[in-house]
mmCIF file of C-alpha atoms in Angstrom:
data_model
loop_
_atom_site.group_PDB
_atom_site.id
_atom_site.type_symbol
_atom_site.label_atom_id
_atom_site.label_comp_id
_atom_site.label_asym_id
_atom_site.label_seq_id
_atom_site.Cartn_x
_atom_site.Cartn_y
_atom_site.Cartn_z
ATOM 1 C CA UNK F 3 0.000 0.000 0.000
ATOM 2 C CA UNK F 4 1.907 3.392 -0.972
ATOM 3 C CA UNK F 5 2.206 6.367 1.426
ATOM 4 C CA UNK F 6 -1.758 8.001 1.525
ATOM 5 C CA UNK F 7 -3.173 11.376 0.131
ATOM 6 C CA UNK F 8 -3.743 14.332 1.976
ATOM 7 C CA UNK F 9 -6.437 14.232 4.475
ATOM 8 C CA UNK F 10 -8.912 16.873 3.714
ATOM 9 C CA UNK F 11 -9.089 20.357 6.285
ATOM 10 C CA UNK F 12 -12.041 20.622 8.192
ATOM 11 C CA UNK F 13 -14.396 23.583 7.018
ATOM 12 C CA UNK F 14 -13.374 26.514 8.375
ATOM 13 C CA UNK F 15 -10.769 25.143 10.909
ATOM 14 C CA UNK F 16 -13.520 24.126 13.026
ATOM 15 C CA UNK F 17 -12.159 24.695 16.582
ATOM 16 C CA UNK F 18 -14.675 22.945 18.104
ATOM 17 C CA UNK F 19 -15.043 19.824 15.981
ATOM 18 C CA UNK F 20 -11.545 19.439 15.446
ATOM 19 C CA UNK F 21 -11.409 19.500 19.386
ATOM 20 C CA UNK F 22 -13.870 17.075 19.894
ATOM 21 C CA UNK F 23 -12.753 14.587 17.416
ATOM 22 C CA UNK F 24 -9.269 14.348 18.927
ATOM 23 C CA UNK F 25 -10.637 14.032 22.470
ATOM 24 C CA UNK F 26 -10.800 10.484 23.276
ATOM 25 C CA UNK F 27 -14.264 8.974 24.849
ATOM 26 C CA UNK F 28 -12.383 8.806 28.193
ATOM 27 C CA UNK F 29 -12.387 12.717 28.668
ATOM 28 C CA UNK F 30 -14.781 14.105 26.219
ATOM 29 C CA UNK F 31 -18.275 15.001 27.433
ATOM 30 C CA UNK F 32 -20.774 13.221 24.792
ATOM 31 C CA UNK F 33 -22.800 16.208 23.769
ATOM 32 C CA UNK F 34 -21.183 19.267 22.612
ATOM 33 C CA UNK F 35 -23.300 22.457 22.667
ATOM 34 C CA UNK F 36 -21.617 23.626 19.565
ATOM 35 C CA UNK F 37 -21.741 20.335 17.678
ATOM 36 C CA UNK F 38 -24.074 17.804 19.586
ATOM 37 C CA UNK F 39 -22.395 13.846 20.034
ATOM 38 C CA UNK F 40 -18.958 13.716 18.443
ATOM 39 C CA UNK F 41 -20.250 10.266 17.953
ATOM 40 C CA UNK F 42 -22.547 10.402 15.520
ATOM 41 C CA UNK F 43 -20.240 11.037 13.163
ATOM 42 C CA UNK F 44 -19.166 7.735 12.883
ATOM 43 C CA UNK F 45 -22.558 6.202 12.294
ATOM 44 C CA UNK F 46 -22.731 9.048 8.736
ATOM 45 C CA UNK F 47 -19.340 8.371 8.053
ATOM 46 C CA UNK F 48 -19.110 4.713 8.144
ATOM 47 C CA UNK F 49 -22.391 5.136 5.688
ATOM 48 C CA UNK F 50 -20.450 7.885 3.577
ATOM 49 C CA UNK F 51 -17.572 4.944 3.784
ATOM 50 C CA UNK F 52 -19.737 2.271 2.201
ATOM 51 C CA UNK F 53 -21.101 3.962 -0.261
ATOM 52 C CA UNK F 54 -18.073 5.591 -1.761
ATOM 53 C CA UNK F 55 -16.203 2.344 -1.463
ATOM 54 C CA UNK F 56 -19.782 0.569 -3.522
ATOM 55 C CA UNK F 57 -19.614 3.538 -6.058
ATOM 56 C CA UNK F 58 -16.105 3.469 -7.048
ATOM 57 C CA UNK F 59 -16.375 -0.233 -7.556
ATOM 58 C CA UNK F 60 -19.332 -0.334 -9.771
ATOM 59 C CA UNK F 61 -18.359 3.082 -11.935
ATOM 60 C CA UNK F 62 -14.818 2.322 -12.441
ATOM 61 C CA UNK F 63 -15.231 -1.318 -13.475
ATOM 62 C CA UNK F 64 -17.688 -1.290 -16.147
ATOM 63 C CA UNK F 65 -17.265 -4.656 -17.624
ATOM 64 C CA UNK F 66 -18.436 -6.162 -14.619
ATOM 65 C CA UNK F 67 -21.225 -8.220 -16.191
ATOM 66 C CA UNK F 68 -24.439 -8.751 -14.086
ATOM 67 C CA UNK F 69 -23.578 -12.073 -13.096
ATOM 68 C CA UNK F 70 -20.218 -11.097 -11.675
ATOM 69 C CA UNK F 71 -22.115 -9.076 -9.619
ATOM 70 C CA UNK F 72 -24.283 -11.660 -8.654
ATOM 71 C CA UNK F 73 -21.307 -13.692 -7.794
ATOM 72 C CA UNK F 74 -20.733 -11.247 -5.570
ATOM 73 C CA UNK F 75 -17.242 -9.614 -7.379
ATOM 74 C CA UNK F 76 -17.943 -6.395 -6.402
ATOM 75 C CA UNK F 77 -18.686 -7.365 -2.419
ATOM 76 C CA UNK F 78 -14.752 -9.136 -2.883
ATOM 77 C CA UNK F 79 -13.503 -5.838 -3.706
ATOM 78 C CA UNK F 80 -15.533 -3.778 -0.702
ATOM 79 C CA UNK F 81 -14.057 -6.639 1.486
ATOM 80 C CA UNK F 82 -10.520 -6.163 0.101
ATOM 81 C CA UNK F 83 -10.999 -2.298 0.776
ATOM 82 C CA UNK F 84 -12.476 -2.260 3.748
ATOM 83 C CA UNK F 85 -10.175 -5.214 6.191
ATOM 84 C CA UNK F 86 -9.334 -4.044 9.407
ATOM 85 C CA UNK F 87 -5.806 -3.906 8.263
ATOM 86 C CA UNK F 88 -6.860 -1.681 5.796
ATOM 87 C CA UNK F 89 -7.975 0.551 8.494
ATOM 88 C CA UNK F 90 -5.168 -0.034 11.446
ATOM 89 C CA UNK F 91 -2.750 1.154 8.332
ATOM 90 C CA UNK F 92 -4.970 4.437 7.765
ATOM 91 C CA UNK F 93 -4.750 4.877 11.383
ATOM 92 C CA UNK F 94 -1.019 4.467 11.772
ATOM 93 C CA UNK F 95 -0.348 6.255 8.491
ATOM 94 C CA UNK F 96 -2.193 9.751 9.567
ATOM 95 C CA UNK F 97 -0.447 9.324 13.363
ATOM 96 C CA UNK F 98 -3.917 9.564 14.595
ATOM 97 C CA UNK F 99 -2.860 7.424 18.042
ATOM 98 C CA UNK F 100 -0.422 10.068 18.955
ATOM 99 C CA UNK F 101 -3.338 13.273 18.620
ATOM 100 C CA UNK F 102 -5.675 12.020 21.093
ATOM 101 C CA UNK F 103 -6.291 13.060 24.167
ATOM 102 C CA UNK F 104 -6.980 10.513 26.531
ATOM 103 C CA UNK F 105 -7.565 10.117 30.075
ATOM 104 C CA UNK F 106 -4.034 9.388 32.307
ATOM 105 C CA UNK F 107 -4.290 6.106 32.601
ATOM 106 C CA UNK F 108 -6.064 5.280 29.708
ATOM 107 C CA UNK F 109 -4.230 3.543 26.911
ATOM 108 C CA UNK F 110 -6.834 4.176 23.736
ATOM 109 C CA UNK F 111 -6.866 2.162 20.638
ATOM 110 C CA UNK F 112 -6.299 -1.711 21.681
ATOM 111 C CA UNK F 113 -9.309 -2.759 20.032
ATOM 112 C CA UNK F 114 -9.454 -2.807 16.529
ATOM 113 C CA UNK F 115 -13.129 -2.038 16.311
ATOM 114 C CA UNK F 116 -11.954 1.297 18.211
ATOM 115 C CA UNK F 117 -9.524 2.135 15.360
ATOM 116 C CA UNK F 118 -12.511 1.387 12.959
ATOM 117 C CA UNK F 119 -14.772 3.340 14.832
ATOM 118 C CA UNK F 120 -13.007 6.472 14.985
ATOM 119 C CA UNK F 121 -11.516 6.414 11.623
ATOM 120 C CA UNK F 122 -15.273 6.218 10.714
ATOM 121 C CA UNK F 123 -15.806 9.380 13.040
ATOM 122 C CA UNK F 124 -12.748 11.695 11.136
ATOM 123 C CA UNK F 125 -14.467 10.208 7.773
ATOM 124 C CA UNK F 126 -17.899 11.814 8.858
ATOM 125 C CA UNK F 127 -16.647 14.622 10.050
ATOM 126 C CA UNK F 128 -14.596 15.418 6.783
ATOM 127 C CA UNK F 129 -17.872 14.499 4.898
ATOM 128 C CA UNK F 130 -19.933 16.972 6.895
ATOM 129 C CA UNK F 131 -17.297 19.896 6.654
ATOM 130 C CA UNK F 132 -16.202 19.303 3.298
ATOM 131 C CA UNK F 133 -19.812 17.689 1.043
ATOM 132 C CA UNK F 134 -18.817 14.130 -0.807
ATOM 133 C CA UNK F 135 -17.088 15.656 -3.633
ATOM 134 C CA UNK F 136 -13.799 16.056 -1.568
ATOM 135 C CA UNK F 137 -14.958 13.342 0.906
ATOM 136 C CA UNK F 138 -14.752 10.823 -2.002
ATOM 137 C CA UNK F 139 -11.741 12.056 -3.798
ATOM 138 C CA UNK F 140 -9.907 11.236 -0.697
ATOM 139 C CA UNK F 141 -11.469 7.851 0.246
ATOM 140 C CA UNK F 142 -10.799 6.621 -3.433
ATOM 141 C CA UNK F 143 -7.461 8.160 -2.696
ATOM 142 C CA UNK F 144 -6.792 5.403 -0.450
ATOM 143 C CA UNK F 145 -8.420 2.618 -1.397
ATOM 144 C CA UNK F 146 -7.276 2.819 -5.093
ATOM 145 C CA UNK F 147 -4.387 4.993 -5.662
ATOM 146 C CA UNK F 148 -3.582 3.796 -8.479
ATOM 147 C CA UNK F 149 -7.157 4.862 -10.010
ATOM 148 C CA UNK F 150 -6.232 7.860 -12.344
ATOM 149 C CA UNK F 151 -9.035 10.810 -12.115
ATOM 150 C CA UNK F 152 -9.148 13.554 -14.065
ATOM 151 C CA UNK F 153 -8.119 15.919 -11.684
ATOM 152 C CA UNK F 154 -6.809 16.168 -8.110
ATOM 153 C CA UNK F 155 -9.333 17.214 -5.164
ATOM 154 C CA UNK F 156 -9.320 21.122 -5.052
ATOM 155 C CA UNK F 157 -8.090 20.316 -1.285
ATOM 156 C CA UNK F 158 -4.685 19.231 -2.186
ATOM 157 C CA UNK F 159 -3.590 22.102 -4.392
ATOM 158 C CA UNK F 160 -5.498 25.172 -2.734
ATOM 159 C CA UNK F 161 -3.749 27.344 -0.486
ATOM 160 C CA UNK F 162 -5.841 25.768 2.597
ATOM 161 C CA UNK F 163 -3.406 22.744 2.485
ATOM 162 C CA UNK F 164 -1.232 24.940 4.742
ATOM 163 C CA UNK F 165 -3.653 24.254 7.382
ATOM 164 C CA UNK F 166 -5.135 20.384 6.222
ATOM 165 C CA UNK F 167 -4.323 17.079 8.103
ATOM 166 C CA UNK F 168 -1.334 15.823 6.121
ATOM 167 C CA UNK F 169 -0.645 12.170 5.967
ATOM 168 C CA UNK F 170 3.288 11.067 6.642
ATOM 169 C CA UNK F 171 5.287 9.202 4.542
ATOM 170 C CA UNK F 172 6.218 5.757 5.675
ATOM 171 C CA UNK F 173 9.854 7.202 5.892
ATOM 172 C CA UNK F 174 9.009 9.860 7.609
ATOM 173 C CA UNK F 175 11.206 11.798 10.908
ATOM 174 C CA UNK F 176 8.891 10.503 14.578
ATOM 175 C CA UNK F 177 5.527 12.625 15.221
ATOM 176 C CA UNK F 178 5.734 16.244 15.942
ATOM 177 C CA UNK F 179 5.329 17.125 18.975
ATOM 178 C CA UNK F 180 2.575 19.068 20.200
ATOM 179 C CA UNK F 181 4.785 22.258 20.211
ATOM 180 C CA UNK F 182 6.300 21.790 16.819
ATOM 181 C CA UNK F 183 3.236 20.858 14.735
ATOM 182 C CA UNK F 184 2.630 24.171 13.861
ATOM 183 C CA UNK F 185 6.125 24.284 11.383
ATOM 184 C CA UNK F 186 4.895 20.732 10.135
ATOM 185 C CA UNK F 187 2.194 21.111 7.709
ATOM 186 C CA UNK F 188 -0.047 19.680 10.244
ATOM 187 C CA UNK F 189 -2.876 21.651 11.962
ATOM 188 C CA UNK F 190 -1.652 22.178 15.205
ATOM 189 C CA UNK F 191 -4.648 21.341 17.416
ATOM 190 C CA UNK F 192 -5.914 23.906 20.024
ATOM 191 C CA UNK F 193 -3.233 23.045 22.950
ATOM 192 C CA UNK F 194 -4.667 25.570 25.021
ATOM 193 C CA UNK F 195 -8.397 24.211 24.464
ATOM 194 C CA UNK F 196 -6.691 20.826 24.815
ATOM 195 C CA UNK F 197 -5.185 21.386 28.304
ATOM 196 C CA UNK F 198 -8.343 23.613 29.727
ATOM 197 C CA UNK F 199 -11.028 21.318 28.963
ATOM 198 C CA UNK F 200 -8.910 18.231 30.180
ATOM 199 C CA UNK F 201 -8.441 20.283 33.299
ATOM 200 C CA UNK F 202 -11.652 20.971 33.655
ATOM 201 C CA UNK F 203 -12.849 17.441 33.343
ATOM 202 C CA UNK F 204 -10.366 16.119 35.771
ATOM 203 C CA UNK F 205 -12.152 18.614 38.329
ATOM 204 C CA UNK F 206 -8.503 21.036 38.197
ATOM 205 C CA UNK F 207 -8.541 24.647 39.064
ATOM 206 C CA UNK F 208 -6.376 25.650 36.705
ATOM 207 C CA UNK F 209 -5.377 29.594 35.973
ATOM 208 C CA UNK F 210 -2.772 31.567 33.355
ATOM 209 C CA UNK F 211 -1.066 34.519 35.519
ATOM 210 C CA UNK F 212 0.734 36.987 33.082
ATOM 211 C CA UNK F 213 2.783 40.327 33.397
ATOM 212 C CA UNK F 214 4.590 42.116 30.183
ATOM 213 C CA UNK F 215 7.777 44.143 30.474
ATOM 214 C CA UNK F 216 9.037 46.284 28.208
ATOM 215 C CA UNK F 217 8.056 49.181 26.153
ATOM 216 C CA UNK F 218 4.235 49.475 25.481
ATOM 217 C CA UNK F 219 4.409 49.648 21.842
ATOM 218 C CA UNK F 220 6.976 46.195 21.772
ATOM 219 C CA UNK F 221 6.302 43.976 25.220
ATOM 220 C CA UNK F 222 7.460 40.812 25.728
ATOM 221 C CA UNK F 223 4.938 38.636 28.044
ATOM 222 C CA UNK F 224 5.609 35.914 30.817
ATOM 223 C CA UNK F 225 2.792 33.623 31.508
ATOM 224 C CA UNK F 226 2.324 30.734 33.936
ATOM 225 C CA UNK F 227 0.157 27.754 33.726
ATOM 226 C CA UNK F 228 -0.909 27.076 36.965
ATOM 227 C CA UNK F 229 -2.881 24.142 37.962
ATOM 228 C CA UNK F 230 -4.151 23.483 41.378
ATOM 229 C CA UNK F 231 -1.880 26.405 42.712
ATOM 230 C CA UNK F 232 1.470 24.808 40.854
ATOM 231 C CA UNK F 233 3.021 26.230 38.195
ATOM 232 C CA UNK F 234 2.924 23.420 35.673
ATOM 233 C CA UNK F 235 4.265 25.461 32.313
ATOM 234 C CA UNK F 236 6.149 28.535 31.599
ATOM 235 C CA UNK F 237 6.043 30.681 28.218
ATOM 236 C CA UNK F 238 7.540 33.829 27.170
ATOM 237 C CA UNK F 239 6.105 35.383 24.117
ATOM 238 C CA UNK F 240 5.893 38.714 22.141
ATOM 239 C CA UNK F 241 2.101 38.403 22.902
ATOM 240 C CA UNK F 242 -0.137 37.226 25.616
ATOM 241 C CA UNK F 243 -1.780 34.623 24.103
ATOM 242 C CA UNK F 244 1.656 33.238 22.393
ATOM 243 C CA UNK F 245 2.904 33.330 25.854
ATOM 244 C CA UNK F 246 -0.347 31.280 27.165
ATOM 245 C CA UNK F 247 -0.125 29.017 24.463
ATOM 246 C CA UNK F 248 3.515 28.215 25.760
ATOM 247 C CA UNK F 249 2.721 28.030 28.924
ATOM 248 C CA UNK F 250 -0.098 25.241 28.249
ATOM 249 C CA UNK F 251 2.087 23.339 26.050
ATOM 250 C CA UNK F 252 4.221 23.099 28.574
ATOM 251 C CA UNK F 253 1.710 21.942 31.580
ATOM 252 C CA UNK F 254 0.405 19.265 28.704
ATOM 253 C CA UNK F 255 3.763 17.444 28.992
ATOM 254 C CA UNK F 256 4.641 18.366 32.716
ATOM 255 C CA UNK F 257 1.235 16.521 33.329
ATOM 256 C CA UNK F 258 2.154 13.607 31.691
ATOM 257 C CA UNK F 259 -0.925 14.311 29.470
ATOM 258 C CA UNK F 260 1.095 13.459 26.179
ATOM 259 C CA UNK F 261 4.267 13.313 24.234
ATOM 260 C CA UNK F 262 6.937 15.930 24.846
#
């Protein structure tokens, strides 16, 4: 299987979707105000899957003959596309383990239905940001790369590819960490959302205390992530919420809430 396309931005960078989709079931509170159950995505997307996967089969082998059909060729090739392997290599391939925020403790993704599950979730989620035009350009992407369309998904050539999900190569340097994604091609997701809402759903008072010095017109800010009174992160910026950001990036790995 060769190294996958580019997995398509979410509308908008859609803080709070993108949020909940990389919160793991462990932490996340089921309904979202600003997006209802996360979960439901994977019930549209594992539909959106099936039917892209059925489609590309029957339009791009036309002299399948009604009785190949009927001796159920085309269900072969769904089956060949759609193996759990097929999916724990998607998985792998995108680094999806390592963006997940779990509960401590918590060691997500043992099951392979899991793996399944959520890839089905990021697949409905893509679908409802981006419309099945781009949501099947990218599935028949990886199911059949060697399937020649006429053109390539607007996604992968437009300037929002600065800020898409960007599949590694198999040769590839280790996962960015949290603090370098941003000079990676991959969106960085929203540490400071990340380490708030985690905070809050462990029950931790957790605070940012800043101060600038400098001249008015050119400060440089100091701000401390504190959480239950201790300073957990440090980060200097040239703004306040650079500095923040820092700082919470910081208390993410001093937590021991993910990679450093």
């Amino acid at each position: 299987m060769s190294a996958g396309p580019t997995l398509p931005p979410l509308l908008n960078d859609n803080e709070d979707l993108t949020l909940a989709l990389f919160t793991h079931d462990s932490v996340l509170r089921q309904h979202n105000p600003e997006i209802g159950d996360v979960r439901r995505f994977q019930i549209i997307g594992r539909q959106v899957m099936e039917f892209i996967v059925t489609d590309h089969y029957f339009t791009s082998r036309p002299t399948l003959t009604h009785d190949a059909l009927q001796r159920e060729q085309l269900q072969g090739e769904k089956n060949r596309a759609l193996d759990m392997d097929s999916y724990k290599y998607w998985f792998e391939q995108y680094r999806l383990r390592n963006k997940f925020v779990a509960t401590p403790g918590i060691t997500p993704f043992q099951d392979d239905e899991e793996i399944r599950d959520y890839f089905h979730r990021i697949i409905g989620a893509t679908y409802y940001c981006n419309g099945i035009e781009v949501t099947k350009a990218w599935i028949i992407a990886l199911i059949d790369p060697n399937y020649q369309s006429l053109e390539p998904p607007s996604y992968a050539t437009s300037p929002a590819q600065s800020t898409a999900f960007l599949p590694p190569q198999p040769s590839s340097p280790p996962p960015p960490t949290p603090s370098s994604a941003s000079t990676s091609g991959l969106l960085p997701l929203p540490m400071l959302s990340l380490v708030n809402q985690l905070a809050a759903q462990l029950r931790m008072d957790i605070r940012y205390d800043g101060e600038s010095t400098g001249p008015p017109h050119q400060p440089t800010w100091t701000v401390k992530c504190m959480i239950q009174n201790i300073e957990r992160g440090q980060g200097i910026g040239r703004s306040q919420k650079a500095a923040k950001e820092e700082a919470a990036r910081q208390a993410w790995v001093n937590m021991g809430w993910g990679p450093g």
